[in-house]
Short mmCIF file of C-alpha atoms and ligand atoms in Angstrom, two decimals:
data_model
loop_
_atom_site.label_atom_id
_atom_site.label_comp_id
_atom_site.label_asym_id
_atom_site.label_seq_id
_atom_site.Cartn_x
_atom_site.Cartn_y
_atom_site.Cartn_z
CA MET A 29 94.88 49.44 3.36
CA GLN A 30 96.96 51.93 5.48
CA ARG A 31 100.55 52.46 5.14
CA ALA A 32 102.70 54.97 6.54
CA SER A 33 103.92 57.02 3.62
CA ARG A 34 103.37 57.25 -0.36
CA PRO A 35 103.22 55.80 -2.88
CA LYS A 36 100.09 53.70 -2.15
CA ARG A 37 100.46 51.45 -4.95
CA PRO A 38 103.54 49.82 -7.09
CA ILE A 39 102.26 51.50 -10.20
CA TRP A 40 100.37 54.18 -11.57
CA LEU A 41 100.09 57.23 -14.12
CA GLY A 42 101.04 60.50 -12.99
CA ASP A 43 99.74 63.76 -14.15
CA ASP A 44 101.01 63.12 -17.34
CA PRO A 45 99.02 60.31 -18.72
CA THR A 46 101.78 59.03 -21.27
CA ILE A 47 104.13 57.98 -18.19
CA VAL A 48 103.69 55.09 -16.55
CA HIS A 49 105.33 55.45 -12.66
CA VAL A 50 106.39 52.15 -10.82
CA ILE A 51 108.24 51.73 -7.29
CA ASP A 52 111.65 50.41 -8.55
CA GLN A 53 111.65 47.18 -6.34
CA ARG A 54 115.30 46.49 -6.71
CA GLN A 55 116.07 49.25 -4.12
CA LEU A 56 113.75 48.34 -1.54
CA PRO A 57 114.04 48.04 1.33
CA HIS A 58 116.66 50.78 1.71
CA HIS A 59 115.57 53.07 -0.73
CA LEU A 60 111.91 53.86 -2.06
CA VAL A 61 112.81 54.99 -5.61
CA VAL A 62 109.96 55.67 -8.32
CA ALA A 63 111.08 55.01 -11.85
CA PRO A 64 108.99 56.72 -14.85
CA LEU A 65 108.68 54.61 -17.66
CA ARG A 66 107.73 56.30 -21.23
CA THR A 67 108.62 53.52 -23.68
CA VAL A 68 107.54 49.69 -24.35
CA ASP A 69 111.54 49.21 -24.01
CA GLU A 70 111.58 50.62 -20.63
CA MET A 71 108.59 48.65 -19.55
CA ILE A 72 110.03 45.50 -20.78
CA ILE A 73 113.48 46.27 -18.98
CA ALA A 74 111.47 47.06 -15.66
CA ILE A 75 109.55 43.69 -16.10
CA GLN A 76 112.86 41.80 -17.00
CA GLU A 77 115.34 43.50 -14.47
CA MET A 78 112.16 43.19 -11.85
CA TYR A 79 111.56 46.95 -10.80
CA VAL A 80 108.25 45.37 -11.02
CA ARG A 81 107.60 41.46 -10.12
CA GLY A 82 104.80 39.68 -8.98
CA ALA A 83 102.40 37.86 -11.16
CA PRO A 84 99.52 40.24 -10.89
CA LEU A 85 101.70 43.14 -11.03
CA ILE A 86 103.46 41.85 -14.02
CA GLY A 87 100.13 41.55 -15.49
CA VAL A 88 99.41 45.16 -14.90
CA SER A 89 102.58 46.45 -16.01
CA GLY A 90 102.19 44.27 -19.45
CA ALA A 91 98.64 46.20 -19.57
CA TYR A 92 100.24 49.50 -19.20
CA GLY A 93 103.02 48.38 -21.65
CA THR A 94 100.24 48.04 -24.39
CA MET A 95 99.33 51.77 -23.71
CA LEU A 96 103.12 52.66 -24.20
CA ALA A 97 102.91 50.87 -27.39
CA ALA A 98 99.72 52.40 -28.46
CA ILE A 99 101.34 55.85 -27.73
CA ALA A 100 104.38 55.00 -29.98
CA ALA A 101 101.98 53.55 -32.84
CA THR A 102 100.71 57.05 -33.22
CA HIS A 103 104.04 58.01 -34.82
CA HIS A 104 104.20 55.10 -37.07
CA ASN A 105 103.17 54.39 -40.69
CA GLU A 106 101.60 51.14 -39.99
CA PRO A 107 100.16 51.74 -36.21
CA LEU A 108 97.68 48.72 -36.15
CA ALA A 109 100.58 46.34 -37.30
CA PHE A 110 103.23 47.99 -35.18
CA PHE A 111 101.05 47.94 -32.01
CA LYS A 112 100.55 43.98 -32.36
CA ALA A 113 104.21 43.33 -32.64
CA GLU A 114 105.02 45.38 -29.66
CA CYS A 115 102.52 43.35 -27.93
CA ASP A 116 104.29 40.31 -28.76
CA ARG A 117 107.76 41.93 -27.37
CA LEU A 118 106.02 42.70 -24.19
CA LYS A 119 104.57 39.05 -23.75
CA ALA A 120 107.85 37.55 -24.15
CA ALA A 121 109.41 39.77 -21.40
CA ARG A 122 109.25 36.98 -18.44
CA PRO A 123 107.91 33.59 -19.24
CA THR A 124 106.74 31.81 -16.07
CA ALA A 125 103.83 34.34 -14.89
CA VAL A 126 100.76 33.56 -17.15
CA ASN A 127 99.33 37.10 -16.10
CA LEU A 128 101.53 38.74 -18.55
CA ALA A 129 99.81 37.00 -21.67
CA TRP A 130 96.66 37.18 -19.95
CA ALA A 131 96.79 40.96 -19.77
CA VAL A 132 98.24 41.60 -22.99
CA ASP A 133 95.91 39.33 -24.99
CA ARG A 134 93.01 41.17 -23.24
CA ALA A 135 94.57 44.37 -24.80
CA LEU A 136 94.84 42.86 -28.04
CA GLU A 137 91.02 41.40 -27.80
CA ALA A 138 89.76 45.07 -26.78
CA THR A 139 91.66 46.76 -29.76
CA ALA A 140 90.66 44.17 -32.20
CA ALA A 141 88.19 46.80 -33.83
CA ALA A 142 90.10 49.85 -33.14
CA THR A 143 90.81 51.88 -36.55
CA SER A 144 92.93 54.71 -35.53
CA PRO A 145 96.06 54.96 -32.77
CA ALA A 146 94.00 57.35 -30.82
CA GLU A 147 91.40 54.72 -30.13
CA LEU A 148 94.33 52.24 -29.22
CA VAL A 149 95.47 54.73 -26.88
CA GLU A 150 92.07 55.29 -25.00
CA ILE A 151 91.17 51.62 -25.07
CA THR A 152 94.39 50.38 -23.40
CA ARG A 153 94.62 53.10 -21.14
CA GLU A 154 90.99 52.25 -19.76
CA LEU A 155 91.83 48.75 -19.76
CA ALA A 156 95.24 49.08 -17.81
CA ALA A 157 93.20 50.87 -14.91
CA ASP A 158 90.60 48.38 -15.00
CA ILE A 159 92.83 45.33 -14.75
CA ALA A 160 94.59 47.02 -11.78
CA GLU A 161 91.02 47.75 -10.02
CA GLU A 162 90.02 44.11 -11.11
CA GLU A 163 93.41 42.86 -8.95
CA VAL A 164 92.60 45.27 -6.04
CA GLU A 165 89.15 43.73 -5.79
CA ASN A 166 90.11 39.99 -6.22
CA CYS A 167 92.98 40.61 -3.43
CA ARG A 168 90.66 42.16 -1.00
CA ARG A 169 88.06 39.32 -1.61
CA ILE A 170 91.18 36.48 -1.20
CA GLY A 171 91.72 38.25 2.14
CA GLN A 172 87.96 38.00 3.14
CA HIS A 173 87.82 34.22 2.22
CA GLY A 174 91.34 33.44 3.54
CA VAL A 175 91.06 35.21 7.01
CA GLU A 176 88.31 32.44 7.74
CA LEU A 177 91.15 29.76 7.57
CA ILE A 178 93.03 31.92 10.35
CA ARG A 179 89.99 32.45 12.35
CA ALA A 180 89.39 28.81 12.54
CA LEU A 181 93.24 28.20 13.54
CA SER A 182 93.12 30.69 16.10
CA GLU A 183 89.83 29.23 17.67
CA ARG A 184 91.37 25.73 17.82
CA LYS A 185 94.50 27.74 19.67
CA ASP A 186 92.06 29.33 21.94
CA GLY A 187 93.27 32.71 20.62
CA GLY A 188 97.00 31.97 20.62
CA THR A 189 99.11 33.27 18.01
CA VAL A 190 98.63 31.76 14.49
CA ASN A 191 101.93 31.09 12.88
CA ILE A 192 101.98 31.52 8.99
CA LEU A 193 104.96 30.76 6.87
CA THR A 194 105.29 32.54 3.44
CA HIS A 195 107.87 32.34 0.78
CA CYS A 196 108.89 34.98 -1.60
CA ASN A 197 106.83 38.52 -1.78
CA ALA A 198 102.99 38.01 -2.68
CA GLY A 199 101.86 41.21 -0.92
CA TRP A 200 100.73 44.46 -2.26
CA LEU A 201 104.08 45.13 -4.06
CA ALA A 202 103.53 42.21 -6.05
CA CYS A 203 99.83 42.87 -6.85
CA VAL A 204 98.36 46.33 -6.77
CA GLU A 205 96.81 46.52 -3.13
CA TRP A 206 96.50 44.04 -0.57
CA GLY A 207 98.78 40.86 -2.11
CA THR A 208 97.36 37.53 -2.51
CA ALA A 209 99.21 35.37 0.23
CA THR A 210 99.24 38.55 2.49
CA ALA A 211 95.72 39.53 2.10
CA PRO A 212 94.36 37.06 4.46
CA VAL A 213 97.38 38.11 7.22
CA TYR A 214 96.13 41.77 6.73
CA ALA A 215 92.58 40.72 7.31
CA ALA A 216 93.38 38.82 10.30
CA ALA A 217 95.38 41.46 11.91
CA ALA A 218 92.66 44.11 11.14
CA ALA A 219 90.23 41.55 12.77
CA GLY A 220 92.08 41.63 15.98
CA LEU A 221 93.45 37.77 15.33
CA ASP A 222 96.90 37.22 16.86
CA VAL A 223 99.01 36.39 14.04
CA HIS A 224 102.76 36.04 13.22
CA VAL A 225 104.51 35.31 10.03
CA TRP A 226 107.60 33.34 8.98
CA VAL A 227 109.18 35.30 6.21
CA ASP A 228 111.37 32.85 4.10
CA GLU A 229 114.22 35.24 2.92
CA THR A 230 113.92 33.70 -0.57
CA ARG A 231 117.26 33.70 -2.17
CA PRO A 232 118.68 34.35 -4.66
CA LEU A 233 116.96 38.11 -4.66
CA ASN A 234 115.45 37.95 -1.46
CA GLN A 235 111.88 39.20 -2.10
CA GLY A 236 110.75 37.89 1.43
CA ALA A 237 113.53 39.29 3.46
CA ARG A 238 113.70 42.66 1.39
CA LEU A 239 109.88 43.01 0.32
CA THR A 240 107.60 40.89 2.91
CA ALA A 241 109.32 42.15 5.79
CA TRP A 242 109.16 45.61 4.72
CA GLU A 243 105.52 45.35 3.88
CA LEU A 244 104.66 43.56 7.16
CA GLY A 245 106.78 45.88 9.17
CA ARG A 246 104.98 49.10 7.81
CA GLN A 247 101.59 47.34 8.57
CA GLY A 248 102.72 46.51 12.01
CA VAL A 249 102.36 42.77 11.59
CA PRO A 250 104.78 40.63 13.91
CA HIS A 251 106.98 38.60 11.59
CA THR A 252 110.43 37.14 11.58
CA VAL A 253 112.68 36.68 8.72
CA ILE A 254 114.04 33.23 8.32
CA THR A 255 116.51 31.01 5.97
CA ASP A 256 115.14 29.33 3.08
CA ASN A 257 116.11 25.93 4.92
CA ALA A 258 114.52 27.11 8.31
CA GLY A 259 110.70 26.28 7.53
CA GLY A 260 111.23 22.24 7.75
CA HIS A 261 112.81 22.63 11.20
CA LEU A 262 110.17 25.25 12.48
CA MET A 263 107.44 22.65 11.08
CA GLN A 264 108.75 19.70 12.82
CA HIS A 265 108.35 21.40 15.77
CA GLY A 266 104.67 22.39 15.60
CA ARG A 267 105.85 26.08 15.03
CA VAL A 268 104.02 26.61 11.74
CA ASP A 269 100.27 26.47 11.77
CA LEU A 270 99.74 27.32 8.13
CA VAL A 271 101.47 28.10 4.80
CA ILE A 272 100.38 30.74 2.50
CA VAL A 273 102.07 31.24 -0.95
CA GLY A 274 101.47 33.17 -4.01
CA THR A 275 102.04 31.51 -7.84
CA ASP A 276 102.94 32.78 -10.91
CA ARG A 277 101.17 30.20 -12.89
CA THR A 278 98.54 27.38 -11.76
CA THR A 279 97.11 24.95 -14.00
CA HIS A 280 93.46 24.38 -14.22
CA THR A 281 94.41 20.98 -12.59
CA GLY A 282 95.94 22.26 -9.79
CA ASP A 283 99.74 22.43 -10.44
CA VAL A 284 101.64 25.32 -8.87
CA ALA A 285 104.50 27.35 -10.58
CA ASN A 286 105.89 29.72 -7.70
CA LYS A 287 109.20 31.03 -6.49
CA ILE A 288 111.87 28.31 -6.26
CA GLY A 289 111.88 26.73 -3.13
CA THR A 290 108.14 26.56 -3.03
CA TYR A 291 108.12 22.56 -3.68
CA LEU A 292 110.42 21.99 -0.72
CA LYS A 293 107.92 23.93 1.52
CA ALA A 294 105.31 21.84 0.21
CA LEU A 295 107.04 18.56 0.62
CA ALA A 296 107.91 19.70 4.47
CA ALA A 297 104.09 20.90 5.12
CA HIS A 298 102.98 17.59 3.73
CA ASP A 299 105.16 15.64 5.98
CA ASN A 300 104.23 17.52 9.05
CA GLU A 301 100.49 17.51 8.10
CA VAL A 302 100.36 21.57 8.07
CA PRO A 303 98.03 23.03 5.72
CA PHE A 304 99.49 24.18 2.65
CA TYR A 305 97.44 26.93 0.77
CA VAL A 306 97.87 28.83 -2.49
CA ALA A 307 96.40 32.24 -2.92
CA LEU A 308 95.81 33.74 -6.47
CA PRO A 309 93.26 35.75 -8.41
CA SER A 310 91.71 33.97 -11.35
CA SER A 311 93.94 35.76 -13.79
CA THR A 312 97.01 33.55 -12.58
CA PHE A 313 94.96 30.28 -13.67
CA ASP A 314 96.31 28.99 -16.87
CA TRP A 315 92.99 27.28 -18.25
CA GLN A 316 94.86 25.57 -21.10
CA MET A 317 97.59 23.70 -19.25
CA ARG A 318 97.29 20.36 -17.50
CA ASP A 319 100.45 19.19 -16.58
CA GLY A 320 102.44 21.92 -14.46
CA LEU A 321 105.65 19.80 -14.51
CA ALA A 322 105.83 19.25 -18.02
CA GLU A 323 104.34 22.45 -19.51
CA ILE A 324 104.88 25.53 -17.52
CA PRO A 325 108.08 27.55 -18.70
CA ILE A 326 110.56 27.89 -15.85
CA GLU A 327 112.51 31.03 -16.25
CA GLU A 328 116.44 30.79 -15.68
CA ARG A 329 117.86 34.23 -14.92
CA ASP A 330 121.42 35.41 -14.60
CA PRO A 331 123.63 33.33 -12.46
CA ASP A 332 125.20 36.44 -10.88
CA GLU A 333 122.02 36.99 -9.02
CA VAL A 334 122.95 33.53 -7.17
CA ARG A 335 126.82 34.39 -7.19
CA GLN A 336 125.99 37.91 -5.48
CA ILE A 337 124.17 39.18 -2.86
CA GLN A 338 123.11 42.79 -1.88
CA GLY A 339 122.85 44.55 1.07
CA LEU A 340 123.36 47.90 3.37
CA VAL A 341 126.91 48.54 4.23
CA ASP A 342 127.66 51.90 5.96
CA GLY A 343 124.46 53.61 4.62
CA GLU A 344 124.91 52.48 0.99
CA VAL A 345 123.43 49.67 -1.00
CA ARG A 346 126.53 47.29 -1.99
CA THR A 347 126.67 44.17 -3.95
CA VAL A 348 129.16 41.24 -2.86
CA LEU A 349 130.27 38.01 -4.32
CA VAL A 350 129.81 35.05 -2.21
CA PRO A 351 131.29 31.97 -3.87
CA PRO A 352 134.78 31.59 -5.41
CA LEU A 353 135.37 33.92 -8.13
CA ASP A 354 135.38 31.12 -11.12
CA SER A 355 132.44 28.76 -9.62
CA PRO A 356 129.52 28.55 -11.93
CA ALA A 357 125.93 28.99 -10.71
CA GLY A 358 122.44 27.97 -11.88
CA ASN A 359 119.57 30.33 -11.25
CA TYR A 360 116.35 28.67 -11.75
CA ALA A 361 113.71 31.14 -10.78
CA PHE A 362 110.62 29.06 -10.11
CA ASP A 363 109.57 25.45 -9.27
CA VAL A 364 106.38 23.39 -9.79
CA THR A 365 104.40 21.92 -6.78
CA PRO A 366 102.18 19.22 -7.95
CA SER A 367 98.65 19.52 -6.71
CA ARG A 368 98.68 16.55 -4.55
CA LEU A 369 100.94 18.72 -2.02
CA VAL A 370 98.23 21.54 -2.20
CA THR A 371 95.71 21.50 0.56
CA GLY A 372 93.65 24.23 -1.39
CA PHE A 373 93.47 27.57 -3.38
CA ILE A 374 92.02 30.74 -1.96
CA THR A 375 90.48 32.82 -4.82
CA GLU A 376 88.43 35.65 -5.12
CA ARG A 377 85.71 33.41 -5.37
CA GLY A 378 86.25 31.36 -2.39
CA ILE A 379 88.34 28.56 -1.23
CA CYS A 380 88.41 25.11 -2.94
CA GLY A 381 90.45 22.07 -3.07
CA ALA A 382 93.63 21.62 -5.45
CA SER A 383 91.83 19.67 -8.46
CA GLU A 384 90.59 19.78 -11.37
CA ALA A 385 86.90 19.19 -10.43
CA GLU A 386 87.00 21.68 -7.45
CA ILE A 387 88.55 24.28 -9.16
CA HIS A 388 86.16 24.17 -12.15
CA ARG A 389 83.36 24.00 -9.28
CA LEU A 390 84.46 27.56 -8.47
CA PHE A 391 85.21 28.68 -12.01
CA PRO A 392 82.30 26.78 -14.12
CA ASP A 393 82.57 29.85 -16.70
CA LYS A 394 86.29 29.09 -17.90
O1 MRU B 255 110.46 36.39 -9.53
P1 MRU B 255 109.30 37.22 -8.94
O2 MRU B 255 109.46 37.96 -7.56
O3 MRU B 255 108.54 38.04 -9.96
O4 MRU B 255 108.44 35.83 -8.16
C1 MRU B 255 107.32 36.39 -7.50
C2 MRU B 255 106.54 35.18 -6.86
O5 MRU B 255 107.25 34.08 -7.11
C3 MRU B 255 105.26 35.10 -6.12
O6 MRU B 255 105.14 34.52 -5.25
C4 MRU B 255 104.10 35.20 -7.19
O7 MRU B 255 104.40 35.98 -8.17
C5 MRU B 255 102.87 35.57 -6.73
S1 MRU B 255 102.78 37.29 -6.67
C6 MRU B 255 101.21 37.39 -6.10
#
């Protein structure tokens, strides 16, 4: 995909392959800042404080975190035990996106037979790069499959604008390239289809207004930022043809954890017969959990993220307090949309319905 300026990915290794570079997404869209990460502690902070975010990118970051752990292990008396303990710390950095544990477990598996710290470093560096490339290819394929949904809607509307609503940021910033929910949109725009995206602002951290709007704008995709509560109204008036969202963890029975507010969009879509699709690479399926509502851990974050809001004032990014100084706030970062409200999944292997049988039909090997 083309973008106006560098960097082209949210994570990469620089000339010095012991330093991981990430876009500090907290600063976007007003400042494009790159943060160098040299230690596991720095990687954990980057994941927890959301310099890096979005399920696939959290997975890739976790994988690069294992490389940083391996580098640190070279200075340790018991390198293998130290490496494993650092991997456990990485896995605990954020609870909801299954990609983090998935990527770190892959690193543990790949290094199980390693006998020296040097071997650990080589294996984890290669694995992290491989996982990043796999996710790029997965997202590209999600785009290829998902564009067919948009094409069908475009044909039904005689080439009229297809209005797609999305929540949070499931774009290339959240992945490595293309994005999950945005990949079909980019593919549709590239195919000359007339698309327009309703971008939920996505309080409290405004990943939609800050990140999705920035991405779409740089790609020249028509879009409109709306409040989180506007989607139902737009659906009632026939102004949404399709909802596509990403996910942090989807059970193999089809329950979807995604950014808080996704469930309400799914309810509104169901009530208005608007198709509601979830785009995800197979790394975001949880092949163990069956009951999303009961089992998926939902992250609760600092209430100040709800109490405060950040924006540009006179050329400077400032944070302001919204509610009364002494009002408590609750910050539930994700919710679970039950499979019955999901029309289907767009995966790298194709599109399937939201049921255990349909998911396993696409992924018989899991
Ligand atoms: O808290 P965030 O910004 O990490 O939450 C991200 C989301 O909810 C995304 O929709 C999800 O991770 C899918 S990213 C392709």
